[in-house]
Coordinates of C-alpha atoms and ligand atoms in Angstrom, one line a residue:
M19 CA -14.6 -14.6 10.8
S20 CA -12.0 -12.7 9.3
T21 CA -8.7 -14.5 8.4
A22 CA -6.0 -12.6 9.1
A23 CA -2.2 -14.0 9.2
H24 CA -1.5 -13.1 12.5
D25 CA 0.0 -14.5 15.7
P26 CA -3.5 -14.3 18.2
N27 CA -1.5 -14.8 21.3
A28 CA 1.0 -12.0 20.0
A29 CA 0.6 -9.0 22.6
K30 CA -1.0 -5.9 21.2
A31 CA -0.1 -2.7 22.1
S32 CA -3.5 -0.7 22.9
N33 CA -4.3 2.8 21.6
F34 CA -7.3 4.8 21.5
L35 CA -9.0 3.0 19.0
R36 CA -8.9 -0.1 21.1
Q37 CA -10.3 1.2 23.9
A38 CA -12.7 2.9 22.4
I39 CA -14.1 -0.4 21.1
E40 CA -13.3 -2.2 24.6
R41 CA -15.4 0.2 26.3
D42 CA -18.5 0.0 23.9
L43 CA -18.1 -4.3 24.0
D44 CA -18.1 -4.2 27.9
A45 CA -20.6 -1.6 28.4
G46 CA -22.8 -3.9 25.6
V47 CA -23.3 -1.1 23.5
Y48 CA -24.5 -3.2 20.3
A49 CA -25.4 -6.6 21.9
S50 CA -29.0 -6.1 21.0
R51 CA -27.7 -5.3 17.2
R52 CA -30.1 -7.9 14.2
F53 CA -27.7 -8.1 11.4
A54 CA -29.9 -9.8 8.0
G55 CA -27.5 -11.2 6.5
S56 CA -27.3 -8.3 4.2
P57 CA -27.2 -4.8 4.4
G58 CA -30.4 -2.7 4.8
D59 CA -33.1 -0.7 6.6
A60 CA -34.7 -0.8 10.5
Q61 CA -37.5 -2.9 8.9
H62 CA -34.9 -5.3 6.8
H63 CA -32.7 -5.8 10.1
A64 CA -35.7 -5.8 12.6
L65 CA -36.5 -10.1 13.0
A66 CA -33.2 -10.6 11.9
P67 CA -31.3 -12.5 14.8
I68 CA -28.5 -10.9 16.8
D69 CA -25.7 -10.3 15.0
P70 CA -23.2 -12.8 14.8
A71 CA -20.3 -9.8 14.9
R72 CA -19.2 -8.4 17.4
I73 CA -18.2 -5.7 15.9
R74 CA -17.7 -4.4 12.1
T75 CA -15.6 -2.3 10.6
R76 CA -14.7 -1.4 6.8
F77 CA -12.6 0.0 4.4
P78 CA -14.0 1.7 1.8
P79 CA -11.6 2.7 -0.7
E80 CA -13.6 4.9 -4.0
P81 CA -11.5 3.3 -6.7
N82 CA -10.3 6.3 -8.6
G83 CA -6.9 5.0 -8.2
Y84 CA -4.5 2.6 -7.3
L85 CA -4.1 1.8 -3.1
H86 CA -1.2 3.0 -1.8
V87 CA 1.3 1.9 1.2
G88 CA -1.3 4.6 3.6
H89 CA -4.6 2.8 2.4
A90 CA -2.5 -0.4 3.7
K91 CA -2.4 1.2 7.4
S92 CA -5.9 1.7 7.5
V93 CA -6.4 -1.9 5.4
C94 CA -4.7 -3.4 8.2
L95 CA -6.1 -1.3 11.2
N96 CA -10.1 -1.9 9.8
F97 CA -9.6 -5.6 8.9
G98 CA -6.9 -5.5 12.3
L99 CA -9.4 -5.2 15.0
A100 CA -12.2 -6.5 13.0
A101 CA -10.1 -10.3 13.5
D102 CA -8.6 -8.9 17.1
Y103 CA -12.5 -8.8 19.0
G104 CA -14.4 -11.3 16.7
G105 CA -16.2 -9.0 13.8
V106 CA -16.4 -8.9 10.5
C107 CA -14.6 -6.1 8.2
H108 CA -16.8 -5.3 5.4
L109 CA -15.2 -4.0 1.8
R110 CA -16.5 -1.3 0.3
F111 CA -16.5 0.5 -2.6
D112 CA -17.7 4.2 -2.3
D113 CA -18.8 4.7 -5.7
T114 CA -21.1 7.1 -5.2
N115 CA -19.2 9.9 -7.9
P116 CA -19.8 8.4 -11.1
E117 CA -17.5 9.8 -13.1
K118 CA -13.4 9.3 -12.3
E119 CA -14.0 5.1 -11.2
E120 CA -13.5 2.3 -13.1
Q121 CA -13.6 -1.0 -12.6
E122 CA -9.8 -1.7 -13.3
Y123 CA -9.3 0.0 -9.7
V124 CA -12.0 -2.0 -8.3
D125 CA -9.9 -5.2 -9.6
A126 CA -6.8 -4.6 -8.5
I127 CA -8.4 -2.7 -4.2
I128 CA -9.6 -6.0 -4.3
E129 CA -6.5 -8.2 -5.3
M130 CA -4.6 -5.8 -3.2
V131 CA -6.4 -6.4 0.2
H132 CA -6.5 -10.0 -1.1
W133 CA -2.9 -9.4 -1.2
L134 CA -2.6 -8.5 2.3
G135 CA -3.6 -11.5 3.5
W136 CA -7.6 -10.2 4.9
S137 CA -10.9 -11.3 3.6
W138 CA -14.4 -9.7 4.1
D139 CA -15.6 -13.7 3.9
A140 CA -17.7 -14.6 7.5
H141 CA -20.4 -16.0 8.7
G142 CA -20.9 -17.2 4.9
T143 CA -21.4 -14.4 3.2
R144 CA -18.8 -12.2 1.5
H145 CA -18.5 -8.8 2.8
L146 CA -17.8 -7.1 0.1
Y147 CA -20.2 -4.0 -1.3
Y148 CA -20.8 -1.5 -3.7
A149 CA -22.4 2.1 -2.1
S150 CA -23.7 2.5 -5.6
N151 CA -25.9 -0.4 -4.6
Y152 CA -27.5 2.0 -1.5
F153 CA -28.2 4.7 -4.3
D154 CA -32.0 3.5 -3.1
F155 CA -31.8 3.6 0.1
M156 CA -30.5 7.4 0.0
Y157 CA -32.9 8.8 -1.9
R158 CA -36.5 7.5 -0.2
A159 CA -33.6 8.8 2.8
A160 CA -33.5 12.0 1.2
E161 CA -37.5 12.3 0.8
H162 CA -38.2 11.8 3.6
L163 CA -35.6 14.3 5.1
I164 CA -37.6 16.5 3.4
E165 CA -40.9 15.8 4.7
A166 CA -39.3 15.8 7.8
G167 CA -38.6 19.5 7.5
L168 CA -35.0 18.6 7.9
A169 CA -34.2 19.2 3.6
Y170 CA -34.9 21.8 1.1
V171 CA -33.5 22.0 -2.5
D172 CA -31.9 25.3 -2.6
E173 CA -31.8 27.2 -6.1
Q174 CA -29.0 29.5 -5.9
S175 CA -25.9 29.4 -7.9
A176 CA -22.8 27.8 -6.8
D177 CA -21.1 31.3 -6.3
E178 CA -23.9 32.4 -4.4
M179 CA -24.1 29.5 -2.2
R180 CA -20.7 29.7 -1.5
A181 CA -20.4 33.8 -0.5
R182 CA -23.9 33.1 1.8
R183 CA -22.3 30.4 3.4
G184 CA -19.7 33.1 5.4
D185 CA -16.3 31.7 6.7
F186 CA -15.1 30.7 9.8
N187 CA -15.4 34.3 11.2
T188 CA -18.8 35.1 10.1
P189 CA -22.3 33.3 10.2
G190 CA -23.7 31.9 7.5
V191 CA -26.8 33.6 5.6
D192 CA -30.3 31.9 4.6
S193 CA -30.7 30.8 1.4
P194 CA -33.4 32.5 -0.2
F195 CA -34.9 28.9 -0.8
R196 CA -34.9 28.2 2.7
G197 CA -38.3 29.3 3.9
R198 CA -40.3 26.2 0.5
S199 CA -42.8 24.4 1.5
R200 CA -43.0 20.5 2.0
E201 CA -44.7 20.1 -1.0
A202 CA -43.0 22.6 -3.1
N203 CA -39.7 21.1 -2.0
L204 CA -41.1 17.6 -2.8
A205 CA -42.0 18.3 -5.8
R206 CA -38.6 20.2 -6.8
F207 CA -36.3 17.0 -5.5
R208 CA -39.0 14.9 -7.9
E209 CA -38.2 17.1 -10.2
M210 CA -34.1 17.0 -10.0
R211 CA -34.4 13.5 -10.0
D212 CA -36.7 13.1 -13.7
G213 CA -34.0 14.9 -15.5
R214 CA -36.3 17.8 -15.9
H215 CA -33.2 20.4 -14.6
A216 CA -29.8 21.5 -15.7
D217 CA -26.8 20.0 -14.5
G218 CA -25.6 22.2 -11.8
S219 CA -28.9 24.3 -11.5
M220 CA -30.1 23.4 -7.7
V221 CA -29.2 21.2 -4.9
L222 CA -30.9 19.2 -2.1
R223 CA -29.6 20.5 1.4
A224 CA -30.1 19.9 4.7
K225 CA -31.8 22.4 7.0
I226 CA -29.7 22.7 9.9
D227 CA -28.2 25.7 11.1
M228 CA -26.3 28.6 8.5
G229 CA -25.4 30.4 11.9
S230 CA -23.6 27.2 13.2
P231 CA -19.7 27.4 14.1
N232 CA -19.2 24.8 12.2
I233 CA -19.0 25.5 8.5
N234 CA -19.8 21.9 7.5
L235 CA -23.5 22.1 9.5
R236 CA -24.2 25.4 7.6
D237 CA -26.9 23.5 5.0
P238 CA -24.8 20.9 4.0
T239 CA -25.8 20.1 0.0
L240 CA -26.9 16.2 0.0
Y241 CA -27.6 15.8 -3.3
R242 CA -26.8 17.5 -7.0
V243 CA -28.1 16.9 -10.7
K244 CA -24.9 15.4 -12.6
R245 CA -25.8 13.8 -15.7
A246 CA -23.3 10.6 -16.0
T247 CA -23.3 7.1 -16.4
H248 CA -21.9 5.4 -13.8
H249 CA -20.5 2.4 -13.8
N250 CA -22.5 0.0 -12.0
T251 CA -26.5 2.0 -12.3
G252 CA -25.6 3.3 -15.3
D253 CA -28.1 5.9 -16.7
R254 CA -30.6 5.3 -14.1
W255 CA -29.6 8.3 -12.5
C256 CA -29.0 11.8 -13.0
I257 CA -29.0 12.9 -9.7
Y258 CA -26.2 11.6 -6.8
P259 CA -25.6 11.8 -3.4
M260 CA -22.4 13.6 -1.8
Y261 CA -19.7 11.9 -0.2
T262 CA -20.4 13.7 3.2
Y263 CA -24.5 12.3 2.7
A264 CA -23.6 8.9 1.4
H265 CA -20.7 8.0 3.4
P266 CA -22.5 7.6 7.3
I267 CA -25.7 5.7 5.5
E268 CA -23.6 3.6 4.2
D269 CA -22.1 2.8 7.2
A270 CA -25.7 2.5 8.9
L271 CA -27.1 0.3 6.0
E272 CA -24.3 -2.3 6.8
N273 CA -24.2 -2.0 10.6
I274 CA -21.4 -0.8 11.0
T275 CA -20.1 0.1 14.6
H276 CA -16.7 1.7 14.1
S277 CA -16.2 3.6 11.2
I278 CA -12.3 4.8 11.8
C279 CA -11.8 7.5 9.1
T280 CA -8.7 9.9 8.5
L281 CA -8.7 13.0 10.6
E282 CA -9.9 15.8 7.7
F283 CA -13.0 14.2 8.8
E284 CA -13.4 15.3 12.7
D285 CA -15.6 18.2 11.7
Q286 CA -17.9 15.9 9.4
R287 CA -18.6 13.7 12.9
P288 CA -21.7 16.7 14.2
F289 CA -23.2 16.5 10.5
Y290 CA -22.7 12.4 10.2
D291 CA -24.4 12.6 13.8
W292 CA -27.5 14.8 12.3
L293 CA -27.7 12.7 9.9
L294 CA -28.3 8.9 11.1
E295 CA -29.9 10.3 14.0
S296 CA -32.9 12.1 11.4
L297 CA -33.3 9.1 9.5
A298 CA -33.0 6.5 12.9
A299 CA -35.5 9.3 14.7
G300 CA -38.1 8.9 11.6
G301 CA -37.8 4.6 11.8
L302 CA -35.3 4.3 9.0
L303 CA -32.3 3.0 10.2
Q304 CA -31.7 0.4 13.2
R305 CA -30.3 2.1 16.4
P306 CA -27.4 1.8 17.7
L307 CA -25.8 3.4 15.0
P308 CA -22.3 3.7 13.9
R309 CA -19.9 5.8 15.3
Q310 CA -17.1 7.8 13.7
I311 CA -13.7 7.7 15.5
E312 CA -10.3 9.7 13.6
F313 CA -7.2 8.2 14.0
G314 CA -3.9 10.3 11.9
R315 CA -2.7 9.8 8.5
L316 CA 0.6 7.3 7.8
N317 CA 3.0 9.1 5.9
L318 CA 6.1 7.9 5.1
T319 CA 9.2 9.5 4.0
Y320 CA 10.8 10.1 0.9
V321 CA 7.3 8.6 -0.3
I322 CA 4.1 10.4 -1.8
T323 CA 0.7 9.1 -0.7
S324 CA -2.0 11.5 -2.6
K325 CA -3.3 9.6 -5.5
R326 CA -3.5 12.6 -7.3
K327 CA 0.1 12.5 -7.5
L328 CA 1.1 9.2 -8.1
K329 CA -1.4 9.5 -10.8
Q330 CA 0.6 12.4 -12.1
L331 CA 4.4 10.7 -11.9
V332 CA 2.0 7.9 -14.0
D333 CA 0.9 9.7 -16.1
E334 CA 4.2 12.1 -17.4
R335 CA 6.2 8.9 -17.1
H336 CA 8.0 10.0 -15.1
V337 CA 7.9 6.2 -13.6
E338 CA 7.0 3.2 -15.6
G339 CA 3.1 2.4 -14.4
W340 CA 1.1 1.9 -11.5
D341 CA 3.6 -1.0 -10.2
D342 CA 6.5 0.5 -11.4
P343 CA 8.8 -1.1 -8.4
R344 CA 9.8 3.0 -7.0
L345 CA 6.2 3.4 -5.8
P346 CA 4.6 3.2 -2.8
T347 CA 1.4 2.1 -4.3
L348 CA 0.8 -1.8 -3.0
A349 CA 1.2 -3.1 -6.5
G350 CA 4.2 -1.2 -7.0
M351 CA 5.6 -2.5 -3.6
R352 CA 4.8 -6.3 -4.3
R353 CA 6.6 -6.1 -7.3
R354 CA 9.5 -4.7 -5.4
G355 CA 9.8 -7.2 -3.3
Y356 CA 7.8 -6.0 -0.2
T357 CA 6.1 -9.3 1.7
P358 CA 2.7 -8.2 2.7
A359 CA 3.9 -9.9 6.0
S360 CA 6.6 -7.0 6.2
I361 CA 4.1 -4.3 5.7
R362 CA 1.4 -5.6 8.2
K363 CA 4.2 -5.3 10.4
M364 CA 4.6 -1.6 9.9
A365 CA 1.0 -0.9 10.7
E366 CA 1.6 -3.1 13.7
D367 CA 4.1 -0.9 15.1
T368 CA 2.5 2.3 13.9
G369 CA -0.3 1.7 16.0
A370 CA -3.3 4.4 15.6
S371 CA -2.6 8.1 17.0
K372 CA -4.7 11.0 17.1
T373 CA -2.2 13.1 15.0
N374 CA -1.3 12.7 11.4
I375 CA 2.1 10.8 12.0
W376 CA 5.2 10.7 9.9
V377 CA 7.0 7.3 10.0
D378 CA 10.9 7.1 8.4
Y379 CA 11.0 4.8 5.4
G380 CA 13.2 2.6 7.5
V381 CA 10.9 1.2 9.7
L382 CA 9.2 -0.5 7.0
D383 CA 12.8 -1.9 5.8
I384 CA 13.5 -3.0 9.3
A385 CA 10.2 -5.2 8.8
L386 CA 10.9 -6.1 5.6
R387 CA 14.7 -7.2 6.5
D388 CA 13.4 -9.0 9.5
D389 CA 10.7 -11.0 7.1
L390 CA 12.9 -11.8 4.9
E391 CA 16.1 -12.9 6.1
G392 CA 13.9 -16.4 7.8
Q393 CA 13.0 -17.1 4.1
A394 CA 15.0 -15.9 1.7
P395 CA 17.2 -18.4 0.7
R396 CA 21.0 -17.4 -0.6
A397 CA 22.9 -17.1 -3.3
M398 CA 26.0 -15.5 -5.2
A399 CA 26.1 -12.3 -7.4
V400 CA 28.4 -10.3 -9.3
I401 CA 27.0 -7.1 -10.0
D402 CA 29.4 -5.4 -11.0
P403 CA 31.5 -8.1 -12.6
L404 CA 35.6 -8.6 -13.3
K405 CA 36.9 -11.4 -14.5
L406 CA 39.8 -13.4 -12.0
K407 CA 42.0 -16.2 -14.3
L408 CA 43.4 -19.2 -11.9
T409 CA 46.8 -19.3 -13.5
N410 CA 47.8 -22.2 -12.0
W411 CA 44.7 -24.2 -12.0
T412 CA 46.1 -27.2 -14.3
E413 CA 49.0 -27.9 -11.9
V414 CA 46.1 -27.8 -9.1
F415 CA 43.5 -29.5 -10.7
G416 CA 44.9 -31.3 -13.6
A417 CA 42.8 -31.6 -16.7
A418 CA 39.3 -31.5 -14.3
A419 CA 37.5 -28.5 -16.2
A420 CA 35.3 -27.6 -12.7
E421 CA 35.8 -28.8 -9.2
P422 CA 32.0 -28.8 -7.1
C423 CA 31.2 -26.7 -4.5
Q424 CA 28.0 -26.0 -2.4
A425 CA 26.9 -24.0 0.3
P426 CA 23.6 -24.0 2.4
A427 CA 20.4 -22.6 0.7
H428 CA 20.3 -21.0 4.1
P429 CA 22.9 -20.5 6.4
H430 CA 19.8 -21.5 9.5
R431 CA 17.8 -23.3 8.1
P432 CA 19.1 -27.1 6.7
E433 CA 15.8 -27.9 5.6
L434 CA 16.2 -26.2 2.8
G435 CA 19.4 -28.4 1.7
V436 CA 22.2 -27.3 -0.9
R437 CA 23.2 -25.2 -4.0
R438 CA 25.5 -26.9 -6.4
F439 CA 28.3 -24.6 -7.9
A440 CA 31.3 -24.9 -9.6
L441 CA 34.6 -24.0 -9.2
G442 CA 36.3 -23.1 -12.7
P443 CA 40.1 -21.3 -14.1
E444 CA 37.4 -18.7 -14.9
V445 CA 35.9 -16.6 -12.4
W446 CA 33.8 -13.6 -11.8
I447 CA 34.1 -10.8 -8.9
E448 CA 33.2 -7.9 -7.8
R449 CA 35.5 -5.5 -9.8
D450 CA 35.5 -3.1 -6.0
D451 CA 36.8 -6.2 -4.4
F452 CA 40.1 -5.9 -6.0
A453 CA 42.7 -2.8 -5.5
E454 CA 45.7 -2.3 -7.1
A455 CA 47.0 0.0 -4.5
P456 CA 44.9 -0.9 -1.6
P457 CA 43.8 1.6 0.7
K458 CA 44.7 1.2 4.2
G459 CA 42.1 -1.6 6.2
F460 CA 41.9 -3.7 2.5
F461 CA 41.4 -6.8 3.4
R462 CA 40.5 -8.4 -0.1
L463 CA 42.6 -8.6 -3.4
F464 CA 46.0 -7.0 -4.2
P465 CA 48.9 -8.1 -5.5
G466 CA 50.4 -10.5 -2.8
N467 CA 47.4 -10.7 -0.9
K468 CA 45.7 -13.7 -0.1
V469 CA 42.0 -14.3 -0.1
R470 CA 39.1 -17.8 0.2
L471 CA 37.2 -17.1 -2.7
K472 CA 33.6 -17.9 -1.0
Y473 CA 32.7 -21.9 -0.2
G474 CA 35.7 -22.5 -2.4
V475 CA 39.3 -22.2 -2.2
I476 CA 42.8 -19.4 -1.0
I477 CA 44.0 -17.6 -4.1
E478 CA 46.7 -15.3 -4.0
C479 CA 46.8 -12.3 -6.4
T480 CA 49.7 -11.8 -8.4
G481 CA 48.7 -8.6 -10.5
C482 CA 46.8 -8.0 -13.8
E483 CA 46.1 -7.4 -17.1
K484 CA 44.6 -4.3 -18.5
D485 CA 42.8 -2.9 -21.3
G486 CA 44.2 0.2 -23.7
D487 CA 43.1 2.8 -21.8
G488 CA 44.6 1.2 -18.6
R489 CA 41.5 -0.4 -17.0
V490 CA 41.8 -3.1 -14.7
S491 CA 40.6 -5.9 -17.3
A492 CA 41.6 -9.4 -15.2
V493 CA 42.7 -10.0 -11.8
L494 CA 45.4 -12.8 -11.5
A495 CA 46.1 -15.3 -8.8
Q496 CA 47.2 -18.1 -7.9
V497 CA 45.1 -21.7 -6.0
V498 CA 47.0 -22.5 -3.2
P499 CA 46.9 -26.4 -2.8
D500 CA 44.6 -28.1 -0.3
T501 CA 42.9 -25.4 0.7
R502 CA 39.1 -26.2 -0.4
S503 CA 36.2 -25.4 1.7
G504 CA 34.7 -27.9 4.0
T505 CA 38.1 -30.1 4.1
P506 CA 40.6 -30.1 6.4
G507 CA 43.1 -28.3 4.8
A508 CA 40.6 -25.6 5.0
D509 CA 42.4 -23.9 8.4
A510 CA 46.1 -24.7 7.6
V511 CA 45.7 -21.0 6.0
K512 CA 44.5 -17.8 7.5
V513 CA 43.5 -15.0 5.9
K514 CA 42.0 -11.4 6.3
G515 CA 39.0 -11.8 3.6
T516 CA 36.6 -13.8 2.1
I517 CA 34.7 -12.6 -1.2
T518 CA 32.2 -13.8 -3.2
W519 CA 31.9 -15.0 -6.8
V520 CA 30.2 -16.7 -9.7
G521 CA 32.3 -19.6 -12.4
A522 CA 32.8 -17.6 -15.3
H523 CA 32.0 -20.8 -17.3
D524 CA 28.7 -21.6 -15.3
A525 CA 27.0 -18.0 -14.6
L526 CA 23.8 -17.2 -15.3
A527 CA 24.0 -13.5 -17.4
A528 CA 21.2 -11.6 -15.4
E529 CA 19.2 -8.4 -15.7
V530 CA 19.4 -6.3 -12.4
R531 CA 18.1 -3.5 -11.2
L532 CA 18.7 -1.5 -8.4
Y533 CA 16.2 1.0 -7.2
D534 CA 16.6 3.5 -4.3
R535 CA 14.8 6.2 -3.3
L536 CA 12.7 8.3 -5.6
F537 CA 12.9 11.5 -4.5
T538 CA 15.6 12.6 -2.7
E539 CA 14.3 15.0 0.1
E540 CA 12.5 13.2 3.4
Q541 CA 8.9 15.4 2.6
P542 CA 9.1 15.6 -1.4
D543 CA 6.0 17.9 -1.1
A544 CA 6.1 20.0 1.9
G545 CA 5.4 23.1 2.1
G546 CA 3.6 23.2 -1.5
R547 CA 7.2 22.0 -2.5
D548 CA 6.7 20.7 -6.7
F549 CA 7.7 17.3 -5.9
L550 CA 8.8 17.0 -9.4
S551 CA 12.1 19.2 -8.6
V552 CA 13.2 16.5 -6.2
L553 CA 13.2 13.2 -7.9
N554 CA 16.3 11.5 -7.6
P555 CA 17.3 11.1 -11.2
R556 CA 19.6 7.2 -9.9
S557 CA 16.4 5.9 -8.6
K558 CA 16.9 3.3 -10.9
V559 CA 19.6 1.6 -12.6
V560 CA 19.7 -1.3 -14.6
V561 CA 22.9 -3.3 -15.0
Q562 CA 24.2 -6.6 -16.1
A563 CA 25.0 -8.8 -13.5
L564 CA 26.4 -12.9 -13.6
L565 CA 24.4 -15.0 -10.8
E566 CA 24.9 -18.0 -9.7
P567 CA 23.9 -21.1 -11.4
S568 CA 21.3 -21.9 -8.9
L569 CA 19.3 -19.2 -9.7
A570 CA 17.7 -20.0 -12.8
A571 CA 14.8 -22.9 -11.7
L572 CA 13.8 -19.5 -8.9
P573 CA 10.1 -18.8 -9.9
A574 CA 8.4 -15.1 -11.0
D575 CA 8.1 -13.1 -7.6
G576 CA 11.5 -15.1 -5.6
K577 CA 12.5 -13.1 -3.3
V578 CA 16.8 -14.8 -2.3
Q579 CA 19.3 -13.0 -0.4
F580 CA 22.5 -12.7 -3.0
E581 CA 25.3 -12.8 0.0
R582 CA 26.3 -9.5 0.5
H583 CA 25.0 -7.3 -1.7
G584 CA 21.0 -7.4 -0.3
Y585 CA 17.2 -8.6 -1.0
F586 CA 15.7 -9.2 -4.4
V587 CA 13.3 -11.1 -6.2
A588 CA 12.5 -12.4 -9.5
D589 CA 10.0 -9.5 -11.4
R590 CA 7.4 -10.5 -11.1
I591 CA 6.2 -9.3 -15.0
D592 CA 9.5 -9.6 -16.9
H593 CA 11.9 -12.5 -15.6
R594 CA 12.3 -15.4 -17.7
P595 CA 14.4 -18.6 -16.9
D596 CA 16.2 -17.7 -20.5
R597 CA 16.3 -13.9 -19.8
P598 CA 16.4 -13.6 -15.3
V599 CA 15.2 -10.5 -14.6
F600 CA 16.0 -9.0 -10.9
N601 CA 14.9 -6.1 -8.6
R602 CA 16.9 -4.8 -5.4
I603 CA 14.3 -4.7 -2.5
T604 CA 16.5 -3.8 -0.4
G605 CA 19.9 -3.9 1.2
L606 CA 21.5 -5.7 4.0
K607 CA 21.5 -2.7 6.1
D608 CA 19.0 0.1 6.7
S609 CA 20.5 2.6 4.3
W610 CA 17.4 5.3 4.6
T611 CA 18.8 6.8 7.7
R612 CA 22.3 7.7 5.9
Ligands
LIG714 P1 -5.4 10.1 -1.5 O1 -5.8 11.4 -0.7 O2 -4.3 9.2 -1.5 O3 -7.0 10.2 -2.9 P2 -8.4 8.9 -0.2 O4 -7.8 8.9 1.2 O5 -8.8 10.1 -1.0 O6 -6.1 8.9 -0.4 P3 -10.4 6.6 -0.9 O7 -10.1 5.3 -1.2 O8 -11.0 7.5 0.3 O9 -8.1 7.8 -0.8 O10 -9.0 5.9 0.9 C1 -10.2 5.3 1.8 C2 -9.7 5.1 2.4 O11 -8.3 4.5 3.1 C3 -9.8 6.0 3.7 O12 -10.7 5.7 5.0 C4 -9.2 6.6 3.5 O13 -8.9 7.5 5.0 C5 -7.7 6.2 3.7 N1 -6.6 6.4 3.8 C6 -5.9 7.2 2.1 N2 -4.8 7.1 2.9 C7 -4.2 7.1 4.3 C8 -3.5 7.6 5.2 N3 -2.3 8.3 4.5 N4 -3.1 6.7 6.0 C9 -3.8 5.7 6.8 N5 -5.8 5.5 6.3 C10 -5.6 6.2 4.3
LIG715 MG1 -11.4 9.9 0.0

């Protein structure tokens, strides 16, 4: 069984994918399928036991970039459906294109699918596959199509082929090479394989129907000549299969039952079925065959989910790498502090539909806050510090340099214990918690007003100090005696405001990176707009903040709620106990739909 950190009892909203799977399961469509424990052709599976997986799905990334939040949707859909219906989901690298693929991406993809909480281990097998391991079968299948009169070698130039393909309104025209004999085609195809022809000089095409209203059925290309070293098969091949030919075969060899893909492949479905039917009819593939089902892509407002455009942002240094916390790559989101549970929840809540959908980024943030609220310990932090001097300290506390204070680590989880810090004669407060001339409705510090220093004492503001430029450099206040939080006198004096603070003597200095949206427009690349023209110049602001001393013990990647400010994470790359670095994950309230 695929493992998922799902609550198995939670009712899931039905959708057309679930309905399709349930119909197939009720009808027993895939019940008699055999599985030999590894991918293979009809013969390989023929004598094997019945497949222990009730359904098989797959997530098939091309290892040419980092996964982004749109991929997470597909990951969660495929692994989630398999988990829910007693099936297995395969992780398959669709590495049939030799030019753009790299091991770095393979490793990063594996890491992120694991991070999301999914596993491809089931029935004692690691269902991790590489499409390039099927090149031998793909080649054999191509020879079979030629022998069956269903494929031919076309030596037209690319321009001639394009011209003869026709368009939406015009049927295509047969290639002059279309009528060649099977023997001549087979000989030519073998020459292609043996490196006897130049790159681009000829292709293998399916022989279907140049007059088909579906352009994808006008003799699509199956194989091309391309001298390129492949990351898995090296220089063994100089012909490579086209994606549209390779993908259905990959599904069939792996016994996939439901091949779930995005809408742009809808027009390819007739070819998918034509190809697999042709190969099954020839005895090469086991029946029943996989079926392709399309769903709408997930788009999130304020982000870009195109690998090409993300690469441009990285390559042109608009961001600081693939794991920049502003990017919607999973590596970036993890570094930003997003939790796997929140991403899975968003994927679940957005269901599956037959149209491409735009989801407000706020939906993800709501799921994130729900998850962090229950687990992140609390701490006080001052992000824009201003010194507060308690001028009657010695009268109230005598010679003591500091007065110990404590607070629960989490307001609703006493088992997480308490955090300790201390009040001293000087503390840091937020600059905007003081106003020399308070606006209406301002209940925090201004001369003559009393507030509580959270978990500490009540103080009364007496004035402020200014620097040479007239800017406030310190606030002055007096401690109101016998008002310590947690003592009988705490409620004797009523105040309207409570402010957060950290002691100047024990504050932990930290770099805090305040992240905001990377783009200023909801749909950065809508209508062909250059998305670089709507980059938010303030998407990253770095400040020196002062934190409660307990945070020195927080490990990298540890999450915390800074009271009043929002959720923050100790940066997984740069954070050190002696040089803390925190990223703002998100605020306490929705700031996306402002
Ligand atoms: P991109 O357009 O970013 O390059 P891709 O679809 O070309 O993405 P693949 O590696 O082929 O990248 O994607 C793997 C799987 O993820 C595919 O099945 C694809 O349909 C799915 N996928 C990619 N983007 C999204 C998205 N925004 N919403 C849902 N599924 C997606
Ligand atoms: Mg793709």
